[in-house]
Amino acid sequence: MADLVMNLYLNGGKSEGDDNAAQSSYERTDGDVFSRLATDVSTCPFTREDSGEIGWVDNPSNHRDKSDLNDVYADILSSEAIEDLFSRRVKGGDVIKVEGKDGWHLIRVDDLFIKLVGDTDTTADGSKNRINKVRPKLKGSGQIPLSPVFQKIGTDADIIDSNDGIDNDDEQSKMIYSVPNAKHYQILTSGCQMNVADSERIMGVLEGELGLKALDAINTADPTLITTSNKKSKNKKKPTPDILLLNTCTIRDHAEQKVYDALGPYTAMKRAGKPLAIVVAGCVAQQEGEALLRRFPEIDLVLGPQYIPWLGELLVEVGKGSQLCMTESMIWSEKGGIGAIDKDSSREKDGDWMTPIKRGHSVRAWVNVIYGCNEHCTYCVVPSVRGVEQSRSMEAILQECLQLAASGYKEVTLLGQNIDAYGRDMIPKRTFADLLHYLNDNLPPNTISRIRYVTSHPRYFSERVIDAVANLDKVCECFHMPFQAGDDEVLRGMRRGYTFDSYMKIIQKIRAKAPDASICGDVIVGFPGETEEAFQRTLDLMEEVKFDNLNTFAYSPRPNTEAANWENQIPPEVQSERLQRVQALAAKHALERSERYVGKVIEVLVEDRNPKNGGEVMGRTRQGRQVFFEGDIDELKGELVNVEITEARTWSLVGGSIQD
Ligand code: 5AD
Ligand code: SF4
């Protein structure tokens, strides 16, 4: 099995001349040597500001076009130095000297990302192996829990949408067998868009492959668990589910405890004799793994996000009495490169475009483009629960978008935890800007007219993405660029790889090239060690940018993250006081940003009825602002209309009449 170094995570410093004396005086005596090297002697302002941290650097030989390489490196490592680095066989922990025309660099390899080549058997046909991981039921206290029997009734991978999907006769006629005794499911979802998109895929598998029906919403102890079930039950007496699925989030707060609280009534129901399958999916599942099964022997399946395509098979196993923990990391991603899908169509589950998806909306849809995250932000649990980056091929993404276009969708939002990393795990390399161009050029006219994406990372964001947003007709003028903090010391502690000034440089480029674009962000207050002065820098940055929308969070220590173990934690009362201050300022800026639309006629894509006023509809501008205005949803749903904006609210706009 050959392997190929795709990316290296680097630390280091740079010197103008060939100064071996300087090199030998910095022998690796402690873990901090590169921080000192960079801070004391490096002539590179970027690594100096960042204590030597360089971040992930791509292998240039995998880029067809050298202009694809992230702009950021040009300021840190010369292209000769990068090429020299990748021409050697390096491994984690190596310290090496590389030379480029602008000087020499002393580099430490902190991590590497290797593409396994020629390993298709394990990636393509691993489902059998995974199912063989069946373990006998764990003995819990009391009765052995019961699960209903599941049987696969269809393998059709059509996209199912909420309007005319699984309920119509055509879909029913595709079903091959009947379901022995499992009929209804209940899914409770918490967390980000990624989790909502995952729930759509879970529902697609439950309905499309197992023929189950969604139950009406049921109350749970946890108000943050939102039901995504949208079926209205006709019976007064609510049926109970045959399968309960919790799709969980662990990014903040006491997520595990919330899951335990939500599980309580169902485990009790099961112990009382109700045949019920309990599945815990999402990030808590991935984080806790078998510990969940030990704590709650009533759980049948712990499902890491990457195993969703196999959910049908796994539930059939559960129906036979197995208890499964599917959280081991695996690599399954579609091979990059044109024609990859055609070459290997036998890989039935090779990518989620093949699994049925029950879309929650009929106008806009989520499309995953890259899973996982390779970053090392010291507060974030995502890399440990979502695994390494795995990009889907551009062709598979287009395929899914074309299916959406054919079903009448008008907008797609491309999803990735760090979307700027898109394509760096591919051979040949692709970039996120390439993907935007490819989709923009290949989606037929008058179908999907809006492409959005989340989430950018300031460290890897490239100017080509700004150009794509500014120039491509379908790509919306909307940037989601989390800054997390304004103070350089705090940013270093977070290991974000940029500074106040370098973040502002990106904002200036955006404002110059796409002046009307909205800029949204995420911020964390009360990160360990954040002083009042440091917090003030966050407010300063907000004043300079004036975000259209800001997601504000108080730092919460997460398991398996570095910062959780630091001693300089900030007391909760200080955190909540700072949170209130950022929220007040964010609201002030959001209103100012809304006001710029008043009196203008703006293109709005109509999505829904206004839930608070049935005579009004809700749509969104290209910049992502909600607009409420009078109209008939049956006539306008999915239409692009020009609306005059009459009033600005903090987070939304009010529209007047539709203009021609
Ligand atoms: N505490 C608080 N906020 C966090 N985020 C991620 N991890 C944490 C944490 N431990 C926030 C970041 C990220 C958003 C999705 O959630 O702002 O961008
Ligand atoms: Fe978490 Fe985003 Fe950092 Fe990845 S880039 S570790 S998802 S905050």
Coordinates of N, CA and C and ligand atoms in Angstrom, one line a residue, residues 251-252 379-380 482 484 522 524 553-556 558, ligand 1:
I251 N -20.8 20.6 21.0 CA -19.8 21.7 20.8 C -19.8 22.7 22.1
R252 N -20.9 22.8 22.7 CA -20.9 23.7 23.9 C -21.7 23.1 25.0
Y379 N -10.0 25.0 21.8 CA -11.3 25.0 22.5 C -12.3 24.0 21.9
C380 N -11.9 23.4 20.7 CA -13.0 22.8 19.9 C -12.9 21.3 19.9
P482 N -15.7 33.3 11.0 CA -15.6 33.4 12.5 C -14.2 34.1 12.9
Q484 N -13.6 34.7 16.5 CA -13.5 34.1 17.8 C -13.0 35.0 18.9
D522 N -18.4 34.4 14.1 CA -18.6 33.8 15.4 C -17.6 34.3 16.4
I524 N -16.2 34.0 20.6 CA -16.2 33.3 21.9 C -15.7 34.3 23.0
F553 N -20.8 33.3 21.7 CA -20.8 32.1 22.6 C -19.9 32.5 23.8
A554 N -20.3 31.9 25.0 CA -19.4 31.9 26.2 C -18.5 30.7 26.1
Y555 N -17.3 30.8 26.3 CA -16.4 29.6 26.2 C -16.9 28.5 27.2
S556 N -16.9 27.3 26.7 CA -17.3 26.2 27.5 C -16.2 25.1 27.3
R558 N -14.6 21.7 26.8 CA -15.1 20.5 26.2 C -14.1 19.3 26.4
Ligands
5AD1 N1 -17.0 27.0 23.7 C1 -17.7 28.1 23.2 N2 -17.9 28.2 21.9 C2 -17.4 27.3 21.0 N3 -17.4 27.2 19.7 C3 -16.8 26.0 19.4 N4 -16.3 25.4 20.5 C4 -16.6 26.2 21.5 C5 -16.5 26.1 22.9 N5 -15.7 25.1 23.5 C6 -18.1 28.1 18.8 C7 -17.1 28.8 17.8 C8 -17.4 28.1 16.5 C9 -18.9 27.8 16.7 C10 -19.5 26.8 15.8 O1 -19.0 27.4 18.0 O2 -17.4 30.1 17.8 O3 -17.1 28.9 15.4

